[in-house]
Amino acid sequence: MDLRQLRAIVTVAEVGSVTRAAELLHLVQPAVTRQIRALEQELGVDLFERTGQGMRPTEAGTVMVDRARRALGELERARAEVQPAPGEVTGIVTVGLLESTADLLAEPLVTALARDHPGVELRLMTAYSGHLQQWLDDGDLDLTLLYDLDSTPSLNARPLVRERLWAVAPVAAGLRADRPVPFPEAAAHPLVLPAPGHALRRLIDAAAVRSGAAMEVAAQTNSLRVQKRLVRAGHGWTVLPGVGIAEDVARGELSAAPLTGPDVRRLIVLGTQRAGRTPPAVEAVGRELVRRINSAVLEGRWPSAELQGA
């Protein structure tokens, strides 16, 4: 098994064609075919189904491609770390951002790193907390924002921000930041909610139980942007963190107010893996991400948020 074989199976899996993979790898087609066959013979399994629509990984092939992609990524990171310019922090860092925080944090983080650490190659992934935690567990992320997570045997969780959740409604509802809305009042409207199993949905369901409010669910989605779009279209109200709707409210596209009776809050943490060495590039990105978060809160760009810890 060698790197050429690993690159070949990953590329073929991504493009579904030996011919196209050969073009991308700057090889002739028979060479790519030989590399795949040699690896299949070594492993004793077929890695691809050869169909009229192209090359499709078998079950074993899917496992092998996933592992090969990670191995190649780690080698790429190692190359970047061991060949730095004098005094320069270099490396590849993959960061997870909660979907609700991406608009606030992504651009300032990229700008600061380009200015202060140009040798760092930043890769940003956005998703909900559950997906980000799974990617961190799997080693696909170096660090990530999560919420309502305690430290575990495999992960460190550094508390950063505690923020209040808001009732979000069409502009005509006239919700205002200085007039908190009791949860039962919000629940009296049809609600556009995150899908069951989502961590935010669990917070909302718990608040409904505490307040004794029955919720009428108009729609459920796993997309923050779809939630907001459905509310704008008049399909109901929703519940979201203030950071996820600040720009929409400022543009006059939604109205919003903090929830009360009970308050509903989430704790955002910086998640990192406990095991293994932390590369200097990852440490640098983590420090800069915390600085961007602190600035956003202290400058009032993160609604109803309170910094946690030092």
Coordinates of C-alpha atoms in Angstrom, one line a residue:
M1 CA 0.0 0.0 0.0
D2 CA 1.5 3.4 -1.0
L3 CA 0.4 7.0 -1.3
R4 CA -0.2 6.7 -5.0
Q5 CA -2.7 4.0 -4.4
L6 CA -4.4 6.0 -1.7
R7 CA -4.6 9.1 -3.9
A8 CA -6.0 7.0 -6.7
I9 CA -8.9 5.5 -4.8
V10 CA -9.8 8.8 -3.1
T11 CA -9.8 10.6 -6.5
V12 CA -11.8 7.9 -8.3
A13 CA -14.4 7.9 -5.5
E14 CA -14.8 11.6 -5.7
V15 CA -15.2 11.9 -9.4
G16 CA -16.7 8.5 -10.2
S17 CA -14.4 7.9 -13.2
V18 CA -11.0 6.4 -13.7
T19 CA -10.5 8.6 -16.8
R20 CA -11.3 11.8 -15.0
A21 CA -9.2 10.7 -12.0
A22 CA -6.3 10.1 -14.3
E23 CA -6.6 13.6 -15.7
L24 CA -6.6 15.1 -12.2
L25 CA -3.7 13.0 -11.1
H26 CA -1.7 13.7 -14.3
L27 CA -1.4 10.0 -15.1
V28 CA -2.5 7.7 -17.9
Q29 CA -5.7 5.8 -17.3
P30 CA -4.0 2.3 -17.2
A31 CA -1.7 3.5 -14.4
V32 CA -4.7 4.5 -12.2
T33 CA -6.4 1.1 -12.9
R34 CA -3.3 -0.8 -12.0
Q35 CA -3.0 1.1 -8.7
I36 CA -6.6 0.3 -7.7
R37 CA -6.2 -3.4 -8.7
A38 CA -3.0 -3.7 -6.8
L39 CA -4.6 -2.4 -3.7
E40 CA -7.7 -4.6 -4.1
Q41 CA -5.4 -7.7 -4.5
E42 CA -3.4 -6.7 -1.4
L43 CA -6.6 -6.3 0.7
G44 CA -8.4 -9.2 -0.9
V45 CA -11.7 -7.2 -1.5
D46 CA -13.2 -5.2 -4.3
L47 CA -13.1 -1.5 -3.6
F48 CA -15.3 -0.4 -6.5
E49 CA -18.3 -1.6 -8.5
R50 CA -17.7 -0.9 -12.2
T51 CA -21.1 0.1 -13.5
G52 CA -22.3 1.8 -16.7
Q53 CA -22.6 5.0 -14.7
G54 CA -19.0 4.9 -13.5
M55 CA -17.0 3.7 -10.5
R56 CA -18.9 3.4 -7.3
P57 CA -17.2 2.4 -4.0
T58 CA -18.3 -0.9 -2.4
E59 CA -19.0 -1.1 1.3
A60 CA -15.3 -2.0 1.9
G61 CA -14.3 0.7 -0.6
T62 CA -16.3 3.4 1.3
V63 CA -14.4 2.4 4.5
M64 CA -11.0 2.5 2.7
V65 CA -11.7 5.8 1.0
D66 CA -12.7 7.4 4.2
R67 CA -9.5 6.2 6.0
A68 CA -7.3 7.0 3.0
R69 CA -8.7 10.6 2.8
R70 CA -7.9 11.1 6.5
A71 CA -4.4 9.6 6.1
L72 CA -3.6 11.9 3.2
G73 CA -4.9 14.9 5.1
E74 CA -2.7 14.1 8.1
L75 CA 0.3 13.8 5.8
E76 CA -0.6 17.1 4.2
R77 CA -0.8 18.8 7.6
A78 CA 2.6 17.3 8.6
R79 CA 4.2 18.6 5.5
A80 CA 2.9 22.1 6.2
E81 CA 4.1 22.0 9.9
V82 CA 7.6 20.7 9.2
Q83 CA 8.5 23.1 6.4
P84 CA 7.7 26.5 8.0
A85 CA 9.5 29.8 7.2
P86 CA 11.7 30.9 10.2
G87 CA 9.5 32.2 13.0
E88 CA 6.3 31.5 11.1
V89 CA 3.4 29.4 12.4
T90 CA 2.2 27.2 9.5
G91 CA -0.2 24.3 9.1
I92 CA -3.7 23.3 8.1
V93 CA -6.4 23.9 10.7
T94 CA -10.0 22.8 10.3
V95 CA -12.5 24.8 12.5
G96 CA -16.1 24.1 13.2
L97 CA -18.5 27.0 13.6
L98 CA -22.1 26.8 14.7
E99 CA -24.3 27.8 11.9
S100 CA -25.8 30.6 13.9
T101 CA -22.4 32.1 14.6
A102 CA -20.9 31.8 11.1
D103 CA -22.0 35.2 9.8
L104 CA -20.6 36.9 12.8
L105 CA -17.3 35.1 13.2
A106 CA -16.1 33.6 9.8
E107 CA -15.0 36.8 8.0
P108 CA -13.2 38.4 11.1
L109 CA -11.4 35.2 11.8
V110 CA -10.2 34.7 8.3
T111 CA -9.1 38.4 8.1
A112 CA -7.2 38.2 11.4
L113 CA -5.4 35.0 10.5
A114 CA -4.5 36.2 7.0
R115 CA -2.9 39.3 8.6
D116 CA -1.2 37.7 11.6
H117 CA -0.6 34.1 10.5
P118 CA -0.5 33.9 6.7
G119 CA 1.2 30.5 6.9
V120 CA -1.9 28.9 8.4
E121 CA -4.4 27.3 5.9
L122 CA -7.8 27.7 7.5
R123 CA -10.7 25.3 6.6
L124 CA -14.1 26.3 8.0
M125 CA -17.0 23.9 8.5
T126 CA -20.4 25.0 9.6
A127 CA -23.2 22.8 11.0
Y128 CA -25.3 22.2 14.1
S129 CA -23.6 21.3 17.4
G130 CA -24.4 17.5 17.2
H131 CA -22.7 17.2 13.8
L132 CA -19.7 19.3 14.8
Q133 CA -19.2 17.2 17.9
Q134 CA -19.3 14.0 15.8
W135 CA -16.7 15.5 13.4
L136 CA -14.5 16.5 16.3
D137 CA -14.8 12.9 17.8
D138 CA -13.9 11.5 14.3
G139 CA -10.8 13.7 14.0
D140 CA -12.2 15.7 11.1
L141 CA -12.1 18.9 13.1
D142 CA -9.2 20.3 15.1
L143 CA -11.4 22.6 17.2
T144 CA -15.0 23.6 17.1
L145 CA -17.7 25.7 18.8
L146 CA -20.3 23.5 20.5
Y147 CA -23.1 24.2 23.0
D148 CA -24.3 22.7 26.2
L149 CA -21.5 20.3 26.3
D150 CA -19.5 19.3 29.3
S151 CA -15.9 18.0 29.1
T152 CA -15.8 14.3 28.3
P153 CA -13.0 11.7 28.5
S154 CA -12.2 12.4 24.8
L155 CA -12.9 16.2 24.5
N156 CA -12.1 19.4 26.4
A157 CA -14.9 22.0 26.6
R158 CA -13.9 25.5 27.4
P159 CA -16.9 27.7 28.3
L160 CA -16.9 30.9 26.2
V161 CA -20.4 32.5 26.0
R162 CA -23.8 32.1 27.7
E163 CA -26.6 33.5 25.6
R164 CA -30.3 33.9 25.8
L165 CA -32.6 32.5 23.2
W166 CA -35.1 34.8 21.5
A167 CA -38.6 34.5 20.1
V168 CA -38.5 35.4 16.4
A169 CA -41.5 36.5 14.4
P170 CA -42.5 38.3 11.2
V171 CA -41.9 42.1 11.3
A172 CA -45.7 42.7 11.7
A173 CA -45.6 41.1 15.1
G174 CA -43.6 44.0 16.4
L175 CA -41.3 42.2 18.8
R176 CA -38.7 44.3 20.4
A177 CA -35.4 43.7 22.2
D178 CA -36.5 45.7 25.2
R179 CA -39.8 43.8 25.7
P180 CA -39.1 40.1 26.6
V181 CA -41.8 37.7 25.5
P182 CA -43.0 35.0 28.0
F183 CA -42.5 31.5 26.5
P184 CA -46.2 30.6 26.7
E185 CA -47.0 33.7 24.6
A186 CA -44.5 32.6 21.9
A187 CA -45.9 29.0 22.1
A188 CA -49.4 30.3 21.5
H189 CA -48.4 30.9 17.8
P190 CA -47.6 28.1 15.3
L191 CA -43.9 27.4 15.6
V192 CA -41.2 26.6 13.0
L193 CA -38.8 24.5 15.0
P194 CA -35.5 22.6 14.6
A195 CA -36.0 18.9 13.9
P196 CA -36.2 16.5 16.9
G197 CA -32.8 15.4 18.2
H198 CA -31.3 18.8 17.5
A199 CA -29.7 20.3 20.7
L200 CA -31.6 23.6 20.3
R201 CA -34.9 21.6 20.0
R202 CA -34.1 19.9 23.3
L203 CA -33.8 23.3 25.0
I204 CA -37.1 24.5 23.5
D205 CA -38.9 21.3 24.5
A206 CA -37.5 21.6 28.0
A207 CA -38.7 25.2 28.3
A208 CA -42.2 24.2 27.1
V209 CA -42.4 21.5 29.8
R210 CA -41.2 24.0 32.5
S211 CA -43.7 26.6 31.4
G212 CA -46.6 24.2 30.9
A213 CA -47.1 25.5 27.4
A214 CA -48.3 23.3 24.6
M215 CA -46.6 23.9 21.3
E216 CA -48.3 23.8 17.8
V217 CA -45.5 22.8 15.4
A218 CA -46.1 24.3 11.9
A219 CA -42.9 23.0 10.4
Q220 CA -39.6 21.3 11.4
T221 CA -36.3 21.7 9.7
N222 CA -32.5 21.2 10.2
S223 CA -31.6 24.5 8.5
L224 CA -31.3 27.8 10.3
R225 CA -31.9 29.7 7.1
V226 CA -35.0 27.7 6.3
Q227 CA -36.4 28.5 9.8
K228 CA -35.9 32.2 9.2
R229 CA -37.3 32.0 5.7
L230 CA -40.5 30.3 6.8
V231 CA -41.0 32.8 9.6
R232 CA -40.5 35.7 7.1
A233 CA -43.2 34.1 4.9
G234 CA -45.7 34.1 7.8
H235 CA -45.7 30.4 8.6
G236 CA -45.2 31.0 12.3
W237 CA -42.8 32.1 15.0
T238 CA -39.5 30.4 16.0
V239 CA -36.9 30.3 18.7
L240 CA -33.3 31.1 17.9
P241 CA -30.2 32.5 19.5
G242 CA -29.8 36.3 19.2
V243 CA -26.6 35.9 17.3
G244 CA -28.4 34.0 14.5
I245 CA -31.0 36.8 13.8
A246 CA -29.2 40.0 14.7
E247 CA -28.6 41.0 11.1
D248 CA -32.1 40.0 10.0
V249 CA -33.6 42.2 12.7
A250 CA -31.3 45.1 11.8
R251 CA -32.3 44.8 8.1
G252 CA -36.0 44.9 9.1
E253 CA -36.7 41.4 7.9
L254 CA -37.7 39.9 11.2
S255 CA -38.7 41.1 14.7
A256 CA -37.4 39.4 17.9
A257 CA -37.4 39.6 21.6
P258 CA -35.7 37.7 24.4
L259 CA -37.7 34.8 25.9
T260 CA -38.7 34.9 29.5
G261 CA -40.8 32.8 31.9
P262 CA -38.6 30.7 31.7
D263 CA -35.4 32.2 30.3
V264 CA -33.9 29.8 27.8
R265 CA -30.2 30.0 27.5
R266 CA -27.4 28.0 25.9
L267 CA -23.7 27.8 26.8
I268 CA -21.2 27.9 23.9
V269 CA -17.9 26.2 24.5
L270 CA -14.7 25.7 22.5
G271 CA -14.3 22.0 22.0
T272 CA -10.9 20.4 21.4
Q273 CA -9.6 16.8 21.6
R274 CA -7.8 15.8 24.8
A275 CA -5.5 13.2 23.2
G276 CA -2.3 13.9 21.2
R277 CA -0.2 17.0 20.6
T278 CA -1.8 20.3 19.8
P279 CA 0.0 21.8 16.8
P280 CA 1.1 25.5 17.1
A281 CA -1.2 26.4 14.2
V282 CA -4.2 25.0 16.0
E283 CA -3.3 26.9 19.2
A284 CA -3.0 30.1 17.2
V285 CA -6.3 29.7 15.5
G286 CA -8.0 28.8 18.9
R287 CA -6.6 32.0 20.5
E288 CA -7.8 34.1 17.6
L289 CA -11.3 32.6 17.6
V290 CA -11.6 33.4 21.3
R291 CA -10.5 37.0 20.6
R292 CA -13.1 37.4 17.8
I293 CA -15.8 36.1 20.1
N294 CA -14.8 38.3 23.0
S295 CA -14.7 41.4 20.7
A296 CA -18.2 40.6 19.3
V297 CA -19.7 40.3 22.8
L298 CA -17.9 43.4 24.3
E299 CA -18.8 45.5 21.2
G300 CA -22.5 44.5 21.5
R301 CA -22.6 42.6 18.2
W302 CA -23.7 39.4 20.0
P303 CA -27.1 40.1 21.5
S304 CA -27.8 39.1 25.1
A305 CA -24.5 37.2 25.4
E306 CA -22.3 37.1 28.5
L307 CA -18.7 36.0 28.4
Q308 CA -17.8 33.0 30.6
G309 CA -14.5 32.3 32.4
A310 CA -11.3 34.3 32.1

